[in-house]
Each structure stands twice: as C-alpha cells, then as structure tokens.
PDB file of C-alpha atoms and ligand atoms in Angstrom:
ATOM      1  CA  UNK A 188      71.598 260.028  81.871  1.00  0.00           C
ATOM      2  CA  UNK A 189      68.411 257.638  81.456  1.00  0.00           C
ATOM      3  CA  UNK A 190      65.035 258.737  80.655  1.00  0.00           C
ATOM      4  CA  UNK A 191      62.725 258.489  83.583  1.00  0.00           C
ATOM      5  CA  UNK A 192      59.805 256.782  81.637  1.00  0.00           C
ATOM      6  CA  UNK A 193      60.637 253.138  79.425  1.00  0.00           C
ATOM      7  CA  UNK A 194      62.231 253.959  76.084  1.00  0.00           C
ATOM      8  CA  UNK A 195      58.893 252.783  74.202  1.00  0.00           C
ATOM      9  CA  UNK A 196      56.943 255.506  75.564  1.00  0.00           C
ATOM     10  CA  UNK A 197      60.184 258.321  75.067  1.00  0.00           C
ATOM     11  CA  UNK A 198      59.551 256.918  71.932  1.00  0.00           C
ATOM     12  CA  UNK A 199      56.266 257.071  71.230  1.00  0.00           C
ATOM     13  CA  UNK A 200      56.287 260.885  72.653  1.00  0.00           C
ATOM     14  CA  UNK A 201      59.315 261.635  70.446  1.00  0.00           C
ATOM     15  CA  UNK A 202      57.026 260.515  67.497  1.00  0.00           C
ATOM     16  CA  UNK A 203      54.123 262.796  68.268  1.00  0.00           C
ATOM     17  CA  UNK A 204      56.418 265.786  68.672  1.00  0.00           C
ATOM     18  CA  UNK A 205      56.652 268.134  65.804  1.00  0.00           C
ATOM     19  CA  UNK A 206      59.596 267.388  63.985  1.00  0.00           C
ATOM     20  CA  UNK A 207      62.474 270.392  64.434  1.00  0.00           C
ATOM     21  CA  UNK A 208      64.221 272.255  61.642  1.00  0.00           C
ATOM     22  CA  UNK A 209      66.769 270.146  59.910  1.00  0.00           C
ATOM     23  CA  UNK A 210      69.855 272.305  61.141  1.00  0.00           C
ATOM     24  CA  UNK A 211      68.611 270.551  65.109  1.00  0.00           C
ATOM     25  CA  UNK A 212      69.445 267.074  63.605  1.00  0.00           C
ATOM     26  CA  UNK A 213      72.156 268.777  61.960  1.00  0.00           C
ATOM     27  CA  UNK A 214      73.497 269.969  65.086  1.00  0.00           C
ATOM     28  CA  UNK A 215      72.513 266.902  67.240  1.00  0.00           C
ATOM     29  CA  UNK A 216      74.513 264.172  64.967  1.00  0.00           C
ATOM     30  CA  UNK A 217      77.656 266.823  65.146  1.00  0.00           C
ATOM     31  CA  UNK A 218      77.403 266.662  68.737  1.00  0.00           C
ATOM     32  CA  UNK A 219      76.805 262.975  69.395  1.00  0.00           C
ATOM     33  CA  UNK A 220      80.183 262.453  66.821  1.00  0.00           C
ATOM     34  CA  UNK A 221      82.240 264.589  69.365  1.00  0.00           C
ATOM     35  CA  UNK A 222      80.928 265.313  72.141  1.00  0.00           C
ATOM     36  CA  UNK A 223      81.085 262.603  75.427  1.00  0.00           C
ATOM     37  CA  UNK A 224      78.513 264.347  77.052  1.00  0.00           C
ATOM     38  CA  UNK A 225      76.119 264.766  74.230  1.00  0.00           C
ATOM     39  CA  UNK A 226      73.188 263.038  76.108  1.00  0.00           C
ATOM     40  CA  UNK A 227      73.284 266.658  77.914  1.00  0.00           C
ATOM     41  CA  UNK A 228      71.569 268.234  75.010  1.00  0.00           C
ATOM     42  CA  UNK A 229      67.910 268.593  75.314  1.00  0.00           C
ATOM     43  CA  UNK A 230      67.250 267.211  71.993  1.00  0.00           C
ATOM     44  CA  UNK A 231      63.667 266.888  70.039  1.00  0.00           C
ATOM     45  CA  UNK A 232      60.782 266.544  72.671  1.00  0.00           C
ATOM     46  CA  UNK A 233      62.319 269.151  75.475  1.00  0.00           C
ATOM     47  CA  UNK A 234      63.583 271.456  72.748  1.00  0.00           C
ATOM     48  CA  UNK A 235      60.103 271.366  71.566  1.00  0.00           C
ATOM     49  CA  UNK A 236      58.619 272.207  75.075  1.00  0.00           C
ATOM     50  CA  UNK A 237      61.354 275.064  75.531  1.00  0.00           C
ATOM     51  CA  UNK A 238      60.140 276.555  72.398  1.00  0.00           C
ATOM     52  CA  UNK A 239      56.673 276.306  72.873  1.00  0.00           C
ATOM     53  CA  UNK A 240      56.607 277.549  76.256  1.00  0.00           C
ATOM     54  CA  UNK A 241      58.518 280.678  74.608  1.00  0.00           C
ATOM     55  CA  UNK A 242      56.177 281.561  72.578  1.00  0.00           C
ATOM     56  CA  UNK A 243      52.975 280.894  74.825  1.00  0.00           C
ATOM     57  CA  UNK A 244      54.316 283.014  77.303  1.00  0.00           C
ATOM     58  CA  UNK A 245      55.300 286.339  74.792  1.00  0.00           C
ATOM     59  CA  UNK A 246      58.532 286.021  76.503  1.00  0.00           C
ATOM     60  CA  UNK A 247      60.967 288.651  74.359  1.00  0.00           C
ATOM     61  CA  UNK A 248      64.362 288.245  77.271  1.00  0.00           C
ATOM     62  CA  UNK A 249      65.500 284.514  77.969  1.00  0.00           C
ATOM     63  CA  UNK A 250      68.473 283.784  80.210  1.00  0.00           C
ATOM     64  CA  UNK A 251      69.799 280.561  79.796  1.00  0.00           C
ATOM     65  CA  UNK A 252      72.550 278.710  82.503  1.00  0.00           C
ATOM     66  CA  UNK A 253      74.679 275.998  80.670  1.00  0.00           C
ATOM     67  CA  UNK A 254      74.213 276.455  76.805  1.00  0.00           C
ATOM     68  CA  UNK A 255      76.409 273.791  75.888  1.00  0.00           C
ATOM     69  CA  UNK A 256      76.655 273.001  72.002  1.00  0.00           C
ATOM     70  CA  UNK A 257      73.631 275.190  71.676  1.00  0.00           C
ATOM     71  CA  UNK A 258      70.882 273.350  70.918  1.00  0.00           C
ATOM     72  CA  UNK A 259      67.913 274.871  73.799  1.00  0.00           C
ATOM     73  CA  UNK A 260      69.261 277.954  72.604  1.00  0.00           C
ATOM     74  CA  UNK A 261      67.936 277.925  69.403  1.00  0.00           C
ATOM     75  CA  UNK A 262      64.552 276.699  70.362  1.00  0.00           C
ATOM     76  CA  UNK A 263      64.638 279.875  72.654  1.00  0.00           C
ATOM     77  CA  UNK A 264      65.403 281.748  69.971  1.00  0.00           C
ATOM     78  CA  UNK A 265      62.776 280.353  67.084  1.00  0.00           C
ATOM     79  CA  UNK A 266      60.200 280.742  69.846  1.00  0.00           C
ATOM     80  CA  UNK A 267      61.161 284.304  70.124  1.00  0.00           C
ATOM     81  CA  UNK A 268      59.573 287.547  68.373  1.00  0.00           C
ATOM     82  CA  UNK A 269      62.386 288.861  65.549  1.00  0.00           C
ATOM     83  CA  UNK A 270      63.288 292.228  68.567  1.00  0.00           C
ATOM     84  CA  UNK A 271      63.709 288.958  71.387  1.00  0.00           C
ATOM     85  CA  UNK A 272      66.894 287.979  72.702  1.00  0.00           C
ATOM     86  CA  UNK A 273      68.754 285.103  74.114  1.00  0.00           C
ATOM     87  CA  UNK A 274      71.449 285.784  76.501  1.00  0.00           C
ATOM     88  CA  UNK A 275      73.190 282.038  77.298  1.00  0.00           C
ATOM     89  CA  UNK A 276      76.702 281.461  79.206  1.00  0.00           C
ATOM     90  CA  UNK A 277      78.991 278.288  79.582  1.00  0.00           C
ATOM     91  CA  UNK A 278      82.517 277.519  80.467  1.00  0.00           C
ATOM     92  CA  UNK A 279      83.240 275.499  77.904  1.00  0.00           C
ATOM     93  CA  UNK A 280      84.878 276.897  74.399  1.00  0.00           C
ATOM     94  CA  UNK A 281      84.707 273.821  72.889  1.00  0.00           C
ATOM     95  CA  UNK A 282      81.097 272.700  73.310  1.00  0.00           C
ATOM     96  CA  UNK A 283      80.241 276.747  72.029  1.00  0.00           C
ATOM     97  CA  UNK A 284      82.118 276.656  69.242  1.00  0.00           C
ATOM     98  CA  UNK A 285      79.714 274.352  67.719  1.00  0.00           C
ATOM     99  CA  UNK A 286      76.934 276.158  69.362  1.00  0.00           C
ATOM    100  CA  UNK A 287      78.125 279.410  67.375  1.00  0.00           C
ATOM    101  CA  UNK A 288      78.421 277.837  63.997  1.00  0.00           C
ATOM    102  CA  UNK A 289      74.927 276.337  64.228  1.00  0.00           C
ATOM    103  CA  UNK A 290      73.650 279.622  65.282  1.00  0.00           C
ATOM    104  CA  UNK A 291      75.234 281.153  62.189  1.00  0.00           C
ATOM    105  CA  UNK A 292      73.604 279.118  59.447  1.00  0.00           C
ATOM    106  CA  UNK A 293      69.927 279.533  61.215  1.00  0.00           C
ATOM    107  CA  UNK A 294      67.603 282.736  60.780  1.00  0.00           C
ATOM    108  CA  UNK A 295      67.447 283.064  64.480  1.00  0.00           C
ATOM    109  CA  UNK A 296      70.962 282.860  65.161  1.00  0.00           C
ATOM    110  CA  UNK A 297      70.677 286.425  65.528  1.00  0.00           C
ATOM    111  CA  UNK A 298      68.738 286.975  68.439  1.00  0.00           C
ATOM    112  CA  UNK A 299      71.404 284.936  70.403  1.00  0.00           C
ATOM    113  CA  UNK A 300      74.170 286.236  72.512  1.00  0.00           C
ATOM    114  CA  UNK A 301      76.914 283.897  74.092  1.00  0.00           C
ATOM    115  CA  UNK A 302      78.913 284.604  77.388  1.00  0.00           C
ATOM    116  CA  UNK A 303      81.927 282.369  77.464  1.00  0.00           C
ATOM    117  CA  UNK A 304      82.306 282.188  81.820  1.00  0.00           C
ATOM    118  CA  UNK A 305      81.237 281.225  85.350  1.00  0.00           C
ATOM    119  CA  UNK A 306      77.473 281.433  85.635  1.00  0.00           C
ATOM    120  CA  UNK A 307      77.391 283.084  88.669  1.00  0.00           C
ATOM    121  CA  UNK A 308      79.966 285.924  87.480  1.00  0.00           C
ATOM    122  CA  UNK A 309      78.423 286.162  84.255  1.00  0.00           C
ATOM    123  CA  UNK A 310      75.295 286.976  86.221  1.00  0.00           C
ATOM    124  CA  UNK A 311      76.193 289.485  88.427  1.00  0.00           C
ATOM    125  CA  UNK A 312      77.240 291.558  85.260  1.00  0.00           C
ATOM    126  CA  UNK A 313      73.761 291.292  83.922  1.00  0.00           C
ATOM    127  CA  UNK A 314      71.407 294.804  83.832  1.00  0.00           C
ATOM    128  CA  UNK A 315      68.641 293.763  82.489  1.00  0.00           C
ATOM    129  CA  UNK A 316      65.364 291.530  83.408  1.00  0.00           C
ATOM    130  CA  UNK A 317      64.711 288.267  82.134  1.00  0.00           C
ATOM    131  CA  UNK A 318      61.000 286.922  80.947  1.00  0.00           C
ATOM    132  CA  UNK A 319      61.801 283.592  81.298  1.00  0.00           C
ATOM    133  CA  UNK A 320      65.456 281.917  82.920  1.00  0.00           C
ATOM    134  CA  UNK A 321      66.680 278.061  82.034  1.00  0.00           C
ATOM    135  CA  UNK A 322      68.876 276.596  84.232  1.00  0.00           C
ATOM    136  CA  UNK A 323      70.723 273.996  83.258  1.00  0.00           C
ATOM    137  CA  UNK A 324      74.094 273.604  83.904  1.00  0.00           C
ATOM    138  CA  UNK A 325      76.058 272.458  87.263  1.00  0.00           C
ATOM    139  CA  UNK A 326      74.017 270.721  89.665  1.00  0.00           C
ATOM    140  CA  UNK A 327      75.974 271.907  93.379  1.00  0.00           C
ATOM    141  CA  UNK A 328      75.379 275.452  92.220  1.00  0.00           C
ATOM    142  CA  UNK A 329      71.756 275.230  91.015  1.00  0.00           C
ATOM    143  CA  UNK A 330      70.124 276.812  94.511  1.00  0.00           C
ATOM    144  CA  UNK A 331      72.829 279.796  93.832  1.00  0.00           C
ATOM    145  CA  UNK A 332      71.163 279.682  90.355  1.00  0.00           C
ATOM    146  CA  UNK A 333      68.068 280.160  91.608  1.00  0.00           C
ATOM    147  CA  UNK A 334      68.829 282.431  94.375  1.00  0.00           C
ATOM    148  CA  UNK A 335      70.776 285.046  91.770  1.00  0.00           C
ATOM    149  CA  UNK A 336      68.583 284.797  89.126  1.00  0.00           C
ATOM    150  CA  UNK A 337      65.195 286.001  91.214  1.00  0.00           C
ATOM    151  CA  UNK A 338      65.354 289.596  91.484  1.00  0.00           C
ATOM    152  CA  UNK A 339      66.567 289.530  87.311  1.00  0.00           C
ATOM    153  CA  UNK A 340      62.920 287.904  86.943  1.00  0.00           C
ATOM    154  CA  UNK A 341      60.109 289.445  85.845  1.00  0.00           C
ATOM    155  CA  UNK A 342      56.923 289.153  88.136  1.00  0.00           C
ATOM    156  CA  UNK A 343      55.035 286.684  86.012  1.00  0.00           C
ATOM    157  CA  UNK A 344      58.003 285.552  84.719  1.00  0.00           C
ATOM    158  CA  UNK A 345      58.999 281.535  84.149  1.00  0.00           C
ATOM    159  CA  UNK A 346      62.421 279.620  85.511  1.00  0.00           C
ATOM    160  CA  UNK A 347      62.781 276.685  83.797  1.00  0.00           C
ATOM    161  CA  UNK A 348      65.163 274.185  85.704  1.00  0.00           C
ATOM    162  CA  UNK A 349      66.137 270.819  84.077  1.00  0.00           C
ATOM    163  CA  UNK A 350      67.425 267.547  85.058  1.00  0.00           C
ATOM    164  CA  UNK A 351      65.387 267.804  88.687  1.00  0.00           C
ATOM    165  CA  UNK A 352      64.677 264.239  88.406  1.00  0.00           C
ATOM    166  CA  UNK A 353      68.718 263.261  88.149  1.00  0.00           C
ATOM    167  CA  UNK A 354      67.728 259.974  86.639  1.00  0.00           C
ATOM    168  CA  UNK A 355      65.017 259.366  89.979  1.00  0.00           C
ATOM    169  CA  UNK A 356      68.212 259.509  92.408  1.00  0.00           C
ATOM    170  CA  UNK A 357      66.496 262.416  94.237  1.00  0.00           C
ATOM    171  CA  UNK A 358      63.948 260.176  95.648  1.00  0.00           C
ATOM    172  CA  UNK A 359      66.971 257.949  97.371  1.00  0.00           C
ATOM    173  CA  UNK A 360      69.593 260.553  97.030  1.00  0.00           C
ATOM    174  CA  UNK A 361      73.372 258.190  97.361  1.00  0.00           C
ATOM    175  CA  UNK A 362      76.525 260.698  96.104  1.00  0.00           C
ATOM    176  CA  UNK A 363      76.280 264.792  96.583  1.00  0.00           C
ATOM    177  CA  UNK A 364      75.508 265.684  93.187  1.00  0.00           C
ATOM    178  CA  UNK A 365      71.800 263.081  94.038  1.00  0.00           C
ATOM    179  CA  UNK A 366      71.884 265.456  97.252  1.00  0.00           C
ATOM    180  CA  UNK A 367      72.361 268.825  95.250  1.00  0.00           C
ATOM    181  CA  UNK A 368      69.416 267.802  92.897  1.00  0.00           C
ATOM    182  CA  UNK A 369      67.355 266.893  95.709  1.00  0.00           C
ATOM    183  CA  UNK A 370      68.248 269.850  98.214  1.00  0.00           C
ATOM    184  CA  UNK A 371      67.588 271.950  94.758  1.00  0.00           C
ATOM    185  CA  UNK A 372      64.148 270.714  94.816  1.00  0.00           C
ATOM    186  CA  UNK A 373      63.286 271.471  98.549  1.00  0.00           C
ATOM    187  CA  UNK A 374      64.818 274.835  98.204  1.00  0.00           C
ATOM    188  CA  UNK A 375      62.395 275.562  95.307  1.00  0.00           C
ATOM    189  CA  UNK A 376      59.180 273.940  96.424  1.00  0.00           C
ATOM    190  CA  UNK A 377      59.568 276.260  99.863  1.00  0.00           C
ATOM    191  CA  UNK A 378      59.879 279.464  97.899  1.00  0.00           C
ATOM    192  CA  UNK A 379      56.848 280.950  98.890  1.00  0.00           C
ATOM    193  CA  UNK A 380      58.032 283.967  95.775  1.00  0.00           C
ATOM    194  CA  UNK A 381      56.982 281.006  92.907  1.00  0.00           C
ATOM    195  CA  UNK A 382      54.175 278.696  92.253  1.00  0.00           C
ATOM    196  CA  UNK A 383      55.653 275.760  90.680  1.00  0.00           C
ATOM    197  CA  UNK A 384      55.255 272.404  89.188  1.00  0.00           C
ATOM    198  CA  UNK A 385      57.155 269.431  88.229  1.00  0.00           C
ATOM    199  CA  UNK A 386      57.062 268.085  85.405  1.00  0.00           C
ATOM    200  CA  UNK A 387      58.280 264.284  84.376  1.00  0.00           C
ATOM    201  CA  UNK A 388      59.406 265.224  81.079  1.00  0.00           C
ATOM    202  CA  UNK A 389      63.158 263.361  80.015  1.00  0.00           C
ATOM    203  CA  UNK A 390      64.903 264.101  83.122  1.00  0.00           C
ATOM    204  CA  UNK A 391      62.545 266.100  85.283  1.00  0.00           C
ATOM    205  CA  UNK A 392      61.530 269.645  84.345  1.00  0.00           C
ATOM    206  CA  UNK A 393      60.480 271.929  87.050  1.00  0.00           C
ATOM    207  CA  UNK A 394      58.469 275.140  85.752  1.00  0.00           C
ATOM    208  CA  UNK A 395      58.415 278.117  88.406  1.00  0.00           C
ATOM    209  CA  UNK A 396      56.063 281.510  87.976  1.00  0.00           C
ATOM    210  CA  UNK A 397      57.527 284.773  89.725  1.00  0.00           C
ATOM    211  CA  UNK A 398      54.230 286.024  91.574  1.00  0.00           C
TER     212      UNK A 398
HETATM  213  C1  SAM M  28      73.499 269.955  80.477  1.00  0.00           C
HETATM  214  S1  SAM M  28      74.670 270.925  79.614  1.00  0.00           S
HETATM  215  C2  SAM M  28      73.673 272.149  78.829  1.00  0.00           C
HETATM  216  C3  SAM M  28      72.895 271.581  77.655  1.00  0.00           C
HETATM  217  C4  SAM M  28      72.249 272.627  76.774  1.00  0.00           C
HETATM  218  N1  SAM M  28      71.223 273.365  77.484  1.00  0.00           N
HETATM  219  C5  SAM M  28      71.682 271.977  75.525  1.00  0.00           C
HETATM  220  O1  SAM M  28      70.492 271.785  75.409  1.00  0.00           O
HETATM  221  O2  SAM M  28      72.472 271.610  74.650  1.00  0.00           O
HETATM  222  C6  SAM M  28      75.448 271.763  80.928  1.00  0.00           C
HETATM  223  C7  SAM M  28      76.489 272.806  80.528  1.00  0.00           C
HETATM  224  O3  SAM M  28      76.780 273.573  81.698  1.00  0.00           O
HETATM  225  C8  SAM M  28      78.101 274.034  81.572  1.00  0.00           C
HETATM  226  N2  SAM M  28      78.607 274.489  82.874  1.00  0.00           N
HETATM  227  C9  SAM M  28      79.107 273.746  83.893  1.00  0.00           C
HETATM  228  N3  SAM M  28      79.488 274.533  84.910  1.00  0.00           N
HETATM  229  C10 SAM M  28      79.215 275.811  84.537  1.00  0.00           C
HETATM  230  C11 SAM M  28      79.386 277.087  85.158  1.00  0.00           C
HETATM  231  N4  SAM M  28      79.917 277.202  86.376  1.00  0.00           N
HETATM  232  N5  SAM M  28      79.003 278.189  84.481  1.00  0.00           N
HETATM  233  C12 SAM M  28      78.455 278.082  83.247  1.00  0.00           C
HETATM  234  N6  SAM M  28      78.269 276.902  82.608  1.00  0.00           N
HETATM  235  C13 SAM M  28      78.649 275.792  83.245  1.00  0.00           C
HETATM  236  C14 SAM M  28      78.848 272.837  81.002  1.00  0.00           C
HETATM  237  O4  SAM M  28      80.050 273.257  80.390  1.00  0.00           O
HETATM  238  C15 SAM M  28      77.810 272.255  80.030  1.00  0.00           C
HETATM  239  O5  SAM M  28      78.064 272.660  78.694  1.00  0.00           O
END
C-alpha cells in the first residue's frame, strides 16, 4: 500500500514525529520478518496520531476493528488513563499472537483486551459505549462498521477510519474493494449524525465526531 504523499516528505514527517517506545520498533521489525502484510501496521507517524488523539480527547473506552499484530493497540493504550481500556478484535490467530506477546512485555499491555472473531459478531456482543472507535480492518464491510458501531458511540465521541484514501484509487475507483473505499466515504460524508474531516495522513484518515 503506497503512501499518498512522495517518500521524502513521509520522510521528513516520520523525522519530526516523536520517536515511540523501543518495544514499537521491537514489534514492527518482528512483524516485517513474518508477516506479508506488514505494511498494514500503522507504524510511527499514525501510531503517533492514534495516541495523541487519545489522550487529547480524555477518551477512557476505545474500540478498535482489525488489530492485527497489535501495534495501534498499544498507542491506544499508552494514550489511555491507567482505569482505560482497549477492546480490539481480528480473525487472525496468527497476526495476535504477536500482538499478545508485545502487549505482555509493555506497562500498558494491561488495559488491552483481544477478541479473536468476525467484527461484526464480536460487536453485537458488546454492552458497553465506546469514547472513541478505529476501524480498520476489511474494506467491503467498513459502511456495516460504521453503521454498527454508532449507537455504541458516545455523543462527542471520535471514529477513526483508516486507509480512506486506498492508495488515491477512490478518486478513479477500478476493482470493488476501490468501490468499497469510495462508497465508504460517501456513506460517511452524508451522515448528517457526524461532523467529519479527512485527513491525508499515510493512507487517508477520516476523523468523525458523534454530535
Ligand atoms: C490493516 S490490518 C490492521 C492493522 C492494525 N490496526 C495495526 O496497526 O497493526 C487489518 C486486520 O483486519 C483483520 N480482519 C479482516 N477481516 C476481519 C473481520 N471480518 N473481522 C475482524 N478482523 C478482520 C485482518 O485479519 C487484519 O489483521
């Protein structure tokens, strides 16, 4: 998945990031060695944003679609208060493993709680509301996403949806999954429930307030 912007200025932003905790590079080099996919993980600058907007936001409840080997998860989870919690769900036993043993060796491991699943089932067991919601997993499904994750938001609260660029195929959407990003995007832009903005960070970040 290419960056939207020209590797100099990823770059250059990666530079003027604040660097992570070592276990993130720890975590990202374990991933890259055996993981295909491991240009899914959000890695330095997003993980930074994640965090950040974490914190700014007092969120204490994050739900997160598509944890992968776990690496937004712990930046959820530093940018939580020591009583916040992380509930994050994936499909994939492999990719969690390695999410769970990083999770072990960090201080905020803690505050993290995995559901091994479908998304959408894993959310219709959910009783409890969510501060802030990051979506990031299967693109066909990321209007049911959306759509089931609402009414678990907190008014004020923040969803968080990545990839919304899909590499700038939206803007001539070819194969379905360019359609599913880009009929993801209307869907959310004629919510008249959110006020949102997108954001041209890696992939595309759209942020969405609850009103
Ligand atoms: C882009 S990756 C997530 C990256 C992760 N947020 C990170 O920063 O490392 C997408 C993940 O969604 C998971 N996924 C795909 N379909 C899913 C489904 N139906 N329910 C839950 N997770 C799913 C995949 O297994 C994959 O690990």
């Amino acid at each position: 998945m290419p960056d939207i912007l020209p590797a100099e200025i990823e770059t250059y932003t990666d530079h003027h990031t604040t660097e992570p905790a070592a276990i993130f590079n720890e975590l990202a080099g374990e991933t890259r060695e055996k993981m295909a996919m491991y240009i899914m993980q959000v890695g330095k600058v997003e993980g930074a944003f994640l965090k950040l907007l974490t914190q700014i936001t007092h969120a204490k409840r994050v739900f997160e679609i598509g944890t992968f080997t776990g690496y937004s998860a712990l930046c959820f989870a530093e940018g939580l208060p020591a009583d916040g919690k992380v509930i994050t769900c994936d499909i994939d036993p492999e990719a969690t493993e390695i999410a769970q043993r990083y999770w072990a060796k960090s201080q905020h491991g803690g505050k993290i709680e995995l559901r091994v699943g479908p998304a959408l089932e894993t959310i219709s067991t959910l009783d409890t509301t969510f501060d802030l919601v990051f979506i990031d997993a299967d693109k066909q499904n990321y209007i049911n996403y959306w759509e089931a994750v609402m009414p678990k938001l907190t008014t004020g609260g923040l969803i968080i949806v990545d990839n919304v660029l899909w590499s700038g195929r939206v803007v001539n959407p070819q194969d379905e999954l360019d359609h599913a990003v880009h009929q993801f995007n209307e869907h959310a832009i004629n919510d008249t429930r959110v006020e949102s903005v997108m954001l041209t960070v890696r992939d595309g970040i759209t942020l969405a307030r609850k009103k």
